[in-house]
PDB file of C-alpha atoms and ligand atoms in Angstrom:
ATOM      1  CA  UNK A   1     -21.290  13.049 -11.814  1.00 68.00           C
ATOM      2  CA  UNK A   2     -17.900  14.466 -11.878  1.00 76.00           C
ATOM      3  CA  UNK A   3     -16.083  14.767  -8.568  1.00 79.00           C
ATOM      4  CA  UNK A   4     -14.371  18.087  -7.472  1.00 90.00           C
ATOM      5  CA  UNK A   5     -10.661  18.235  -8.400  1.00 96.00           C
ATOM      6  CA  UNK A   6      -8.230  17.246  -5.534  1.00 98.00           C
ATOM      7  CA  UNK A   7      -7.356  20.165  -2.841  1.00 98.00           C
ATOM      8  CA  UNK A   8      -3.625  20.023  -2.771  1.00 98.00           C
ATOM      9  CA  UNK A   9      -4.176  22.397   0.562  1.00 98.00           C
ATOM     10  CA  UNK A  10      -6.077  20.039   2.184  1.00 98.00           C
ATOM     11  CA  UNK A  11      -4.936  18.623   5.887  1.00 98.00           C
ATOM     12  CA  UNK A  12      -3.654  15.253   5.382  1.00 98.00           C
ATOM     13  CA  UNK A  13      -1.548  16.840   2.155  1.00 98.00           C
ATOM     14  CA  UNK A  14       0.176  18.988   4.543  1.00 98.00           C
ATOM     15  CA  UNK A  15       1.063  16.432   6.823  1.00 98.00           C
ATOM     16  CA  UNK A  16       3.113  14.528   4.237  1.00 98.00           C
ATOM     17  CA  UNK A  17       4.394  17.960   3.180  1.00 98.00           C
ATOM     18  CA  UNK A  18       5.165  18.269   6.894  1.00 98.00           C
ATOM     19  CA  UNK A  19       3.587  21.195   7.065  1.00 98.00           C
ATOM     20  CA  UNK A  20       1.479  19.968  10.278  1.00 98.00           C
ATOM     21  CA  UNK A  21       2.579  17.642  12.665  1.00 98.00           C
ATOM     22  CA  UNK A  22       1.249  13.907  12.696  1.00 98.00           C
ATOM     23  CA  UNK A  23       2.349  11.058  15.119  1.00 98.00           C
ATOM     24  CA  UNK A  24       4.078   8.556  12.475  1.00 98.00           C
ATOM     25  CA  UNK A  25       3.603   5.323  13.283  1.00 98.00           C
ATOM     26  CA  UNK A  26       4.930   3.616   9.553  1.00 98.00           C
ATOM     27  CA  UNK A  27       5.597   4.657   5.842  1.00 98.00           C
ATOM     28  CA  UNK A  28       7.210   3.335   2.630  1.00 98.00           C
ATOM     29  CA  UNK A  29       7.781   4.558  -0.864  1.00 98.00           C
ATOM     30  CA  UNK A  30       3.770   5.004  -1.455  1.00 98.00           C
ATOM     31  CA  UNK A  31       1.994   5.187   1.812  1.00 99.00           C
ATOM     32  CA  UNK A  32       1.972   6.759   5.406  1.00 99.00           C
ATOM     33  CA  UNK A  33       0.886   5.930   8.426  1.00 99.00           C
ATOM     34  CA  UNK A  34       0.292   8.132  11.270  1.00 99.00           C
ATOM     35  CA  UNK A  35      -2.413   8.465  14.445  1.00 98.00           C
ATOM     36  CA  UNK A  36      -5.919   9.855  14.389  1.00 98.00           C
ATOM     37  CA  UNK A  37      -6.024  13.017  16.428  1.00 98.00           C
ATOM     38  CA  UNK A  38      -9.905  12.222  17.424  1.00 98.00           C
ATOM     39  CA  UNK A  39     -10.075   8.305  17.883  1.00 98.00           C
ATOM     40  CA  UNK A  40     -12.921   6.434  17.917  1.00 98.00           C
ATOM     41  CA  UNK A  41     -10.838   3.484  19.631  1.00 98.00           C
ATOM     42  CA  UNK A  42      -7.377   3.177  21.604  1.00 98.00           C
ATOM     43  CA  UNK A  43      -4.993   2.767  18.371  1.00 98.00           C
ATOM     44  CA  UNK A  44      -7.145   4.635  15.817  1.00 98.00           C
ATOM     45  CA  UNK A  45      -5.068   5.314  13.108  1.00 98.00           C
ATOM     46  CA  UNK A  46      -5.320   6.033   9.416  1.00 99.00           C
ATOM     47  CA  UNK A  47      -3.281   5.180   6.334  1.00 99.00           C
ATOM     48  CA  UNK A  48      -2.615   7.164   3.335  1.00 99.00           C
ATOM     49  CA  UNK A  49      -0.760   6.960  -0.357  1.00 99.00           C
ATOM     50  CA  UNK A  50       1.967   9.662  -0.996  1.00 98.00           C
ATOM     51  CA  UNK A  51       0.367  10.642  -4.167  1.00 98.00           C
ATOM     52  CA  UNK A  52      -2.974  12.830  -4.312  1.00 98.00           C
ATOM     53  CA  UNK A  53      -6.070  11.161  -4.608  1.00 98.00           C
ATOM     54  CA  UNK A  54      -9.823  12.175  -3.420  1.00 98.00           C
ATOM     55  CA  UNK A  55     -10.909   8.675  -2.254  1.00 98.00           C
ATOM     56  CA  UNK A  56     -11.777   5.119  -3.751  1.00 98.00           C
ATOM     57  CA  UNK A  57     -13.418   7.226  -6.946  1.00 97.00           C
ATOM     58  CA  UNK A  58     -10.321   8.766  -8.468  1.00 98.00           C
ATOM     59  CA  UNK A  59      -7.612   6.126  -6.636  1.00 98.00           C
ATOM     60  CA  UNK A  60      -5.540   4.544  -9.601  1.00 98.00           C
ATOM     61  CA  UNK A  61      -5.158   0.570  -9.035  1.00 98.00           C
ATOM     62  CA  UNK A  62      -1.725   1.179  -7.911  1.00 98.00           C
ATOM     63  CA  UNK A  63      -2.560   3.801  -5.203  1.00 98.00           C
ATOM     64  CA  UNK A  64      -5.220   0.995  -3.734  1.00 98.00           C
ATOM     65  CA  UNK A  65      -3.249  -1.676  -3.830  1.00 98.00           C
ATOM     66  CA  UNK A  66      -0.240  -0.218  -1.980  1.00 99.00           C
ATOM     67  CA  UNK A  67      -2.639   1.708   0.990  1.00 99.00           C
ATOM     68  CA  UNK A  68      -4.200  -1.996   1.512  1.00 98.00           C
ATOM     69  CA  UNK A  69      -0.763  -3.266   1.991  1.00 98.00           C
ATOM     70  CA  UNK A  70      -0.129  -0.886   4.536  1.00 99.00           C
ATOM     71  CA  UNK A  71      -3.863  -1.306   5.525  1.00 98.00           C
ATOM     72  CA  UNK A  72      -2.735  -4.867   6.495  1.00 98.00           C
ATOM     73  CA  UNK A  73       0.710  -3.913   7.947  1.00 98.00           C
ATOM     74  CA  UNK A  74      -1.077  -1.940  10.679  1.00 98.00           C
ATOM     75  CA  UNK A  75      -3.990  -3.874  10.923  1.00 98.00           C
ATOM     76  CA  UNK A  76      -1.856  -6.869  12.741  1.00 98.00           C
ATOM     77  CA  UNK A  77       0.238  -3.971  14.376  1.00 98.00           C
ATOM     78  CA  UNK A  78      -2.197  -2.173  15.958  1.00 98.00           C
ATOM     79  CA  UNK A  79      -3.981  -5.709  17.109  1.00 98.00           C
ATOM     80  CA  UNK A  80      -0.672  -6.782  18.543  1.00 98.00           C
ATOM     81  CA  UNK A  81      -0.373  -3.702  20.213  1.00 98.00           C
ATOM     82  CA  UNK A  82      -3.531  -3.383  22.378  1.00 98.00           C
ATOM     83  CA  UNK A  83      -4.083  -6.934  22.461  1.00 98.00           C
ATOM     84  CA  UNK A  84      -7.555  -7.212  20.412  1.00 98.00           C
ATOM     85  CA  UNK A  85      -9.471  -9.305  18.644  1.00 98.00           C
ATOM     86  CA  UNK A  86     -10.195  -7.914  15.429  1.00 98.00           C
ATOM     87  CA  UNK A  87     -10.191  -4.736  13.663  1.00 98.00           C
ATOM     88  CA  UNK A  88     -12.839  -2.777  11.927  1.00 98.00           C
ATOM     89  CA  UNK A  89     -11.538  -0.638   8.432  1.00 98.00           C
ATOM     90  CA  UNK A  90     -13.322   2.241   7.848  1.00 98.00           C
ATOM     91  CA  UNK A  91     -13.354   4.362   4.663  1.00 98.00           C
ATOM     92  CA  UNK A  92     -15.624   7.556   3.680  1.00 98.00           C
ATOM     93  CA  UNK A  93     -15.810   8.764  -0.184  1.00 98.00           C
ATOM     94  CA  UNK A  94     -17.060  12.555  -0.466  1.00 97.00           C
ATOM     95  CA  UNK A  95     -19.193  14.429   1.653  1.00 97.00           C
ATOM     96  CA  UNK A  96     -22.351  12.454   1.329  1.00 97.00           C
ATOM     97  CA  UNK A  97     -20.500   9.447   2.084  1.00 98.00           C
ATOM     98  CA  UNK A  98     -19.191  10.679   5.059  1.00 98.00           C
ATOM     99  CA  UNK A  99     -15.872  11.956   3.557  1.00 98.00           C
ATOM    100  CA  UNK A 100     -14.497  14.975   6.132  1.00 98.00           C
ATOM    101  CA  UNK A 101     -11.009  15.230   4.568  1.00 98.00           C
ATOM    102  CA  UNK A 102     -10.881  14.678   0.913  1.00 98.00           C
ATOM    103  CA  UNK A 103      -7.157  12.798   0.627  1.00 98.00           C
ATOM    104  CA  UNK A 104      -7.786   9.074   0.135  1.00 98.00           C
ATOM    105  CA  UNK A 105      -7.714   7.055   3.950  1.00 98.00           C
ATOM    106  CA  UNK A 106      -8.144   4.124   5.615  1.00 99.00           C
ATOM    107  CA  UNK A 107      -9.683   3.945   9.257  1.00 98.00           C
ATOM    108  CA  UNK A 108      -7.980   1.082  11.169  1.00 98.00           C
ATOM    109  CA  UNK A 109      -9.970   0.792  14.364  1.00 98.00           C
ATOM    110  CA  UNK A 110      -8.479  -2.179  16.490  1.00 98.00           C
ATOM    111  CA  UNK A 111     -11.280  -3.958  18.798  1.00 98.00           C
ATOM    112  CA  UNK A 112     -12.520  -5.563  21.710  1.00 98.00           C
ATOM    113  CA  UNK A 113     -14.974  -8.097  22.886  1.00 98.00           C
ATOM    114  CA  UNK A 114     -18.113  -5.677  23.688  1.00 97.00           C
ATOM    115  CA  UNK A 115     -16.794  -2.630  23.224  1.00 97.00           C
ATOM    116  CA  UNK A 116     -18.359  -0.229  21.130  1.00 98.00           C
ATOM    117  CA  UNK A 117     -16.497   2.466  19.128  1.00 98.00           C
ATOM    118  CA  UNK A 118     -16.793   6.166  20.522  1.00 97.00           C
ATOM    119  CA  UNK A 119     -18.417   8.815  18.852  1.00 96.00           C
ATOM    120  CA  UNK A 120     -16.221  10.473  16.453  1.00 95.00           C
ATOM    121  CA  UNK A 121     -15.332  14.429  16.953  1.00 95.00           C
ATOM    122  CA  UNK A 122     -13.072  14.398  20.698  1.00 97.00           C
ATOM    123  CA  UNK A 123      -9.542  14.970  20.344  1.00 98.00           C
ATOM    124  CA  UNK A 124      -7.368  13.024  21.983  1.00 98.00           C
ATOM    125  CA  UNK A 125      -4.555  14.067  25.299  1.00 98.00           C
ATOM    126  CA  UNK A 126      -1.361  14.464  22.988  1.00 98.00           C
ATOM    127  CA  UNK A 127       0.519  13.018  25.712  1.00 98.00           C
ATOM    128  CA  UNK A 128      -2.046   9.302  25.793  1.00 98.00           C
ATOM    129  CA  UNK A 129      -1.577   9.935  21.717  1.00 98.00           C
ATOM    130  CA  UNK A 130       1.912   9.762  22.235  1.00 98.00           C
ATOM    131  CA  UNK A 131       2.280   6.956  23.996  1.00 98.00           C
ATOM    132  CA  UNK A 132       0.098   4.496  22.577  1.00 98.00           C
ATOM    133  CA  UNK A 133       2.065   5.787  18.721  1.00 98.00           C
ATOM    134  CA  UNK A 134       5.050   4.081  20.633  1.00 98.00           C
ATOM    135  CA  UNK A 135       3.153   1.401  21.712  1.00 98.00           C
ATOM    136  CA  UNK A 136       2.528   0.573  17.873  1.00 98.00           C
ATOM    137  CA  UNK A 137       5.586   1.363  16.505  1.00 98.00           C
ATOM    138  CA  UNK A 138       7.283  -1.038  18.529  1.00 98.00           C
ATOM    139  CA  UNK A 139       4.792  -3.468  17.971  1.00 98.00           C
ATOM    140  CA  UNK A 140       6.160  -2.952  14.368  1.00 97.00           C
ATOM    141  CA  UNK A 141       9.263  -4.616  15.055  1.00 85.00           C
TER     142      UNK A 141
HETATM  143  P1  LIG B 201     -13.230  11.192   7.376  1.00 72.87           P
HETATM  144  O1  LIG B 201     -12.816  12.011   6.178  1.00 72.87           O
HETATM  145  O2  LIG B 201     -14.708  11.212   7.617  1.00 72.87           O
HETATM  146  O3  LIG B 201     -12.692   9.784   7.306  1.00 72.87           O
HETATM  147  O4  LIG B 201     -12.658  11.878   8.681  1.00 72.87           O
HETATM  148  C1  LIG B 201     -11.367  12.397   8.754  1.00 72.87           C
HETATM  149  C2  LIG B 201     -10.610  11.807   9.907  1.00 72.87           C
HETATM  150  O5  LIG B 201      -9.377  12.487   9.988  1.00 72.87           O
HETATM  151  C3  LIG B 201     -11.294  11.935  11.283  1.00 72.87           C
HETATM  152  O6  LIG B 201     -11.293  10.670  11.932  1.00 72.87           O
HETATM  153  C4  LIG B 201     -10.404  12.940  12.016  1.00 72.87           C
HETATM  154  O7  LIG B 201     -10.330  12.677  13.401  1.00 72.87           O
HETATM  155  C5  LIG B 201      -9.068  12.748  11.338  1.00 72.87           C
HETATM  156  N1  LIG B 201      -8.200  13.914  11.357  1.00 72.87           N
HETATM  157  C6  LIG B 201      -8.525  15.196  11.027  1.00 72.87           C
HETATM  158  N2  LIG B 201      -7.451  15.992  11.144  1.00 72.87           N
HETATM  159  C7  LIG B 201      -6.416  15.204  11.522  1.00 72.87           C
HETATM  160  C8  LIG B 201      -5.035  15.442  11.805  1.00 72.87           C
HETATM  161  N3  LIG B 201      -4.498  16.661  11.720  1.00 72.87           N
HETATM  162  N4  LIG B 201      -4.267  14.395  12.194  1.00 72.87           N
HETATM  163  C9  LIG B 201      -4.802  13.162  12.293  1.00 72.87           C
HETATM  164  N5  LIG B 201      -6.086  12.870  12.040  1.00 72.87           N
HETATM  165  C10 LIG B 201      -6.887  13.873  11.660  1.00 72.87           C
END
């Protein structure tokens, strides 16, 4: 099956645009970092590449290898940051996989010893959002 062509309009292309705000927590020459306005976990945040891509499908080599990168860069961050244990990655490819915005991300969802993600869908205080962006970018060194 062919996959739909890449929405240059969609959300997380406008936040790199910086057409919408984010809270930016890291970025280099291929990928960005910023907070997930409706976390599942204190620290939820995603990572993207610059460069369009869907998902995993259409993702040239090079646009996977540098989001892992990243992908790892934030994994230790955000476990440094709220002091937990481990870290579950999360990543959707189109609609029937779960895919709600269709520019290639990584879920980073740092954990704790029994307890369970929230359900997805609340937005988070901007102020708490805030904060705990700070918390990670200094964790960052
Ligand atoms: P999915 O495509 O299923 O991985 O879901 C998209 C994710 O993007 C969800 O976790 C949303 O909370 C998150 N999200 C949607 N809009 C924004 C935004 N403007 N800033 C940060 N995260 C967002």
């Amino acid at each position: 099956m062919t996959a739909p062509a890449y929405d240059p309009d969609n959300i997380f292309a406008k936040i790199l645009r910086g057409e919408i705000p984010s809270f930016k927590l890291y970025e280099d020459a291929d990928t960005y970092a910023f907070m997930d306005i409706m976390p599942r976990a204190d620290g939820h945040c995603l990572v993207i590449p610059k460069t369009p891509c869907r998902n995993v499908l259409d993702a040239s080599p090079e646009q996977l290898a540098a989001v892992m990168k990243t992908v790892q860069v934030m994994a230790h961050a955000v476990m440094k940051a709220f002091g937990a244990g481990g870290v579950t990655l999360q990543q959707f490819n189109e609609a029937v996989g779960g895919q709600e915005v269709f520019h290639l991300h990584f879920h980073i969802l740092p954990r704790h010893e029994g307890v369970a993600l929230r359900p997805p869908g609340k937005m988070a205080d901007m102020e708490v959002l805030k904060a705990q962006a700070e918390q990670i970018r200094a964790a960052l060194g």
